[in-house]
Amino acid sequence: MTTTLTAPAPVASLDAALLPGPTALHHRIEDRLVTAAEHPASLVVIGLLRKDTGWPLSSGALTTVTALLAGALRGEDWLAREDHTEFGVLVEGTPAAADTVAARMAGVVTGAVTGLIACAGVATLEPGLTAHEVERRAVLCLDAARHRGANAVVHYAGTR
């Protein structure tokens, strides 16, 4: 009798530190703005909020959040790390599709890690905007969503 031992497949690490960072996100938005008139897209910024002491998230918690967010993506969407408590997602499709993706992503994070909730700000990519302006709009909306609480999604609709 012979037995074949196979090595277990390596576990894919979804460490947030391995995600593209803010500079890569900025460049991706710049590239995507060129075709925004023909192919709509939006930037979703997912923000994490702590309900407890506010100490930095453990690497295990960030890995869990990153895996949850990656699992909630659609095939054509793109995930990046914005900063230590924010993730940027470039979402292909209509503004309504971006709102749906934002709500789903905030929902999968909220409650998955004890004491952690998420919310989102959304800004539509429009011809004539700069990547910096798109990011500013999304973060402005994220700030408003953070004041509303868990799972809140605010889509930029103003002129500020």
GROMACS .gro file of C-alpha atoms in nm:
model
  160
    1MET     CA    1   0.000   0.000   0.000
    2THR     CA    2   0.134   0.338  -0.093
    3THR     CA    3   0.018   0.672   0.030
    4THR     CA    4   0.076   1.003  -0.127
    5LEU     CA    5   0.120   1.296   0.100
    6THR     CA    6   0.051   1.633  -0.046
    7ALA     CA    7   0.156   1.955   0.111
    8PRO     CA    8  -0.133   2.178   0.207
    9ALA     CA    9  -0.196   2.468  -0.022
   10PRO     CA   10  -0.047   2.791   0.108
   11VAL     CA   11  -0.297   3.014   0.279
   12ALA     CA   12  -0.346   3.333   0.085
   13SER     CA   13  -0.268   3.626   0.309
   14LEU     CA   14  -0.508   3.914   0.271
   15ASP     CA   15  -0.308   4.149   0.487
   16ALA     CA   16  -0.420   4.507   0.431
   17ALA     CA   17  -0.055   4.612   0.414
   18LEU     CA   18  -0.025   4.417   0.089
   19LEU     CA   19  -0.306   4.607  -0.083
   20PRO     CA   20  -0.221   4.888  -0.323
   21GLY     CA   21  -0.190   5.214  -0.128
   22PRO     CA   22  -0.321   5.568  -0.167
   23THR     CA   23  -0.077   5.660  -0.444
   24ALA     CA   24  -0.180   5.360  -0.655
   25LEU     CA   25  -0.547   5.445  -0.592
   26HIS     CA   26  -0.488   5.805  -0.701
   27HIS     CA   27  -0.319   5.692  -1.023
   28ARG     CA   28  -0.596   5.439  -1.092
   29ILE     CA   29  -0.858   5.713  -1.054
   30GLU     CA   30  -0.662   5.942  -1.288
   31ASP     CA   31  -0.647   5.667  -1.550
   32ARG     CA   32  -1.016   5.585  -1.507
   33LEU     CA   33  -1.131   5.948  -1.536
   34VAL     CA   34  -1.025   5.946  -1.903
   35THR     CA   35  -1.313   5.710  -1.990
   36ALA     CA   36  -1.565   5.823  -1.727
   37ALA     CA   37  -1.802   5.974  -1.985
   38GLU     CA   38  -1.836   5.646  -2.178
   39HIS     CA   39  -1.804   5.403  -1.888
   40PRO     CA   40  -1.941   5.528  -1.554
   41ALA     CA   41  -1.753   5.457  -1.232
   42SER     CA   42  -1.741   5.578  -0.873
   43LEU     CA   43  -1.500   5.588  -0.584
   44VAL     CA   44  -1.626   5.430  -0.262
   45VAL     CA   45  -1.428   5.498   0.056
   46ILE     CA   46  -1.510   5.251   0.334
   47GLY     CA   47  -1.431   5.387   0.680
   48LEU     CA   48  -1.393   5.180   0.995
   49LEU     CA   49  -1.517   5.304   1.332
   50ARG     CA   50  -1.430   5.159   1.670
   51LYS     CA   51  -1.695   5.133   1.940
   52ASP     CA   52  -1.442   5.055   2.213
   53THR     CA   53  -1.116   5.212   2.329
   54GLY     CA   54  -1.004   5.341   1.993
   55TRP     CA   55  -0.668   5.164   2.009
   56PRO     CA   56  -0.523   5.070   1.668
   57LEU     CA   57  -0.673   4.762   1.508
   58SER     CA   58  -0.476   4.442   1.546
   59SER     CA   59  -0.322   4.289   1.235
   60GLY     CA   60  -0.568   4.000   1.270
   61ALA     CA   61  -0.864   4.238   1.267
   62LEU     CA   62  -0.727   4.419   0.960
   63THR     CA   63  -0.673   4.088   0.785
   64THR     CA   64  -1.032   3.989   0.861
   65VAL     CA   65  -1.167   4.321   0.734
   66THR     CA   66  -0.954   4.302   0.419
   67ALA     CA   67  -1.077   3.948   0.348
   68LEU     CA   68  -1.439   4.055   0.401
   69LEU     CA   69  -1.403   4.354   0.170
   70ALA     CA   70  -1.223   4.151  -0.097
   71GLY     CA   71  -1.497   3.890  -0.079
   72ALA     CA   72  -1.768   4.154  -0.125
   73LEU     CA   73  -1.612   4.291  -0.444
   74ARG     CA   74  -1.752   4.228  -0.787
   75GLY     CA   75  -1.508   4.106  -1.051
   76GLU     CA   76  -1.452   4.444  -1.214
   77ASP     CA   77  -1.407   4.646  -0.892
   78TRP     CA   78  -1.066   4.739  -0.748
   79LEU     CA   79  -0.970   4.755  -0.379
   80ALA     CA   80  -0.691   4.964  -0.224
   81ARG     CA   81  -0.585   5.079   0.121
   82GLU     CA   82  -0.655   5.450   0.176
   83ASP     CA   83  -0.506   5.478   0.527
   84HIS     CA   84  -0.510   5.283   0.856
   85THR     CA   85  -0.890   5.296   0.892
   86GLU     CA   86  -1.006   5.348   0.533
   87PHE     CA   87  -1.023   5.145   0.215
   88GLY     CA   88  -1.085   5.280  -0.135
   89VAL     CA   89  -1.282   5.087  -0.395
   90LEU     CA   90  -1.305   5.189  -0.757
   91VAL     CA   91  -1.649   5.065  -0.861
   92GLU     CA   92  -1.745   5.019  -1.225
   93GLY     CA   93  -2.102   5.103  -1.326
   94THR     CA   94  -2.376   5.348  -1.244
   95PRO     CA   95  -2.393   5.560  -0.930
   96ALA     CA   96  -2.677   5.334  -0.808
   97ALA     CA   97  -2.449   5.031  -0.849
   98ALA     CA   98  -2.181   5.209  -0.645
   99ASP     CA   99  -2.430   5.277  -0.366
  100THR     CA  100  -2.529   4.910  -0.364
  101VAL     CA  101  -2.165   4.798  -0.348
  102ALA     CA  102  -2.092   5.051  -0.073
  103ALA     CA  103  -2.385   4.932   0.139
  104ARG     CA  104  -2.286   4.567   0.091
  105MET     CA  105  -1.924   4.633   0.185
  106ALA     CA  106  -2.011   4.835   0.494
  107GLY     CA  107  -2.258   4.565   0.594
  108VAL     CA  108  -2.011   4.277   0.574
  109VAL     CA  109  -1.766   4.457   0.802
  110THR     CA  110  -2.010   4.578   1.068
  111GLY     CA  111  -2.026   4.319   1.342
  112ALA     CA  112  -1.767   4.085   1.193
  113VAL     CA  113  -1.505   4.211   1.438
  114THR     CA  114  -1.626   4.289   1.789
  115GLY     CA  115  -1.660   4.662   1.843
  116LEU     CA  116  -1.601   4.753   1.478
  117ILE     CA  117  -1.849   4.914   1.240
  118ALA     CA  118  -1.815   5.053   0.888
  119CYS     CA  119  -1.974   5.322   0.672
  120ALA     CA  120  -1.902   5.463   0.327
  121GLY     CA  121  -1.868   5.779   0.122
  122VAL     CA  122  -1.925   5.766  -0.255
  123ALA     CA  123  -1.822   6.006  -0.532
  124THR     CA  124  -1.903   5.955  -0.899
  125LEU     CA  125  -1.619   5.997  -1.149
  126GLU     CA  126  -1.714   6.279  -1.384
  127PRO     CA  127  -1.537   6.420  -1.689
  128GLY     CA  128  -1.340   6.732  -1.599
  129LEU     CA  129  -1.271   6.629  -1.239
  130THR     CA  130  -0.925   6.555  -1.105
  131ALA     CA  131  -0.843   6.245  -0.904
  132HIS     CA  132  -0.781   6.470  -0.605
  133GLU     CA  133  -1.132   6.619  -0.633
  134VAL     CA  134  -1.294   6.275  -0.660
  135GLU     CA  135  -1.107   6.162  -0.348
  136ARG     CA  136  -1.199   6.483  -0.163
  137ARG     CA  137  -1.567   6.434  -0.242
  138ALA     CA  138  -1.566   6.071  -0.130
  139VAL     CA  139  -1.389   6.153   0.198
  140LEU     CA  140  -1.627   6.445   0.262
  141CYS     CA  141  -1.917   6.202   0.224
  142LEU     CA  142  -1.742   5.946   0.444
  143ASP     CA  143  -1.718   6.208   0.720
  144ALA     CA  144  -2.094   6.267   0.690
  145ALA     CA  145  -2.160   5.890   0.695
  146ARG     CA  146  -1.947   5.848   1.008
  147HIS     CA  147  -2.178   6.090   1.187
  148ARG     CA  148  -2.479   5.882   1.084
  149GLY     CA  149  -2.330   5.558   1.216
  150ALA     CA  150  -2.304   5.193   1.120
  151ASN     CA  151  -2.369   5.097   0.757
  152ALA     CA  152  -2.444   5.457   0.651
  153VAL     CA  153  -2.369   5.540   0.287
  154VAL     CA  154  -2.353   5.901   0.168
  155HIS     CA  155  -2.319   5.975  -0.204
  156TYR     CA  156  -2.180   6.314  -0.308
  157ALA     CA  157  -2.455   6.528  -0.456
  158GLY     CA  158  -2.349   6.883  -0.374
  159THR     CA  159  -2.116   7.152  -0.487
  160ARG     CA  160  -1.890   7.177  -0.181
   0.00000   0.00000   0.00000
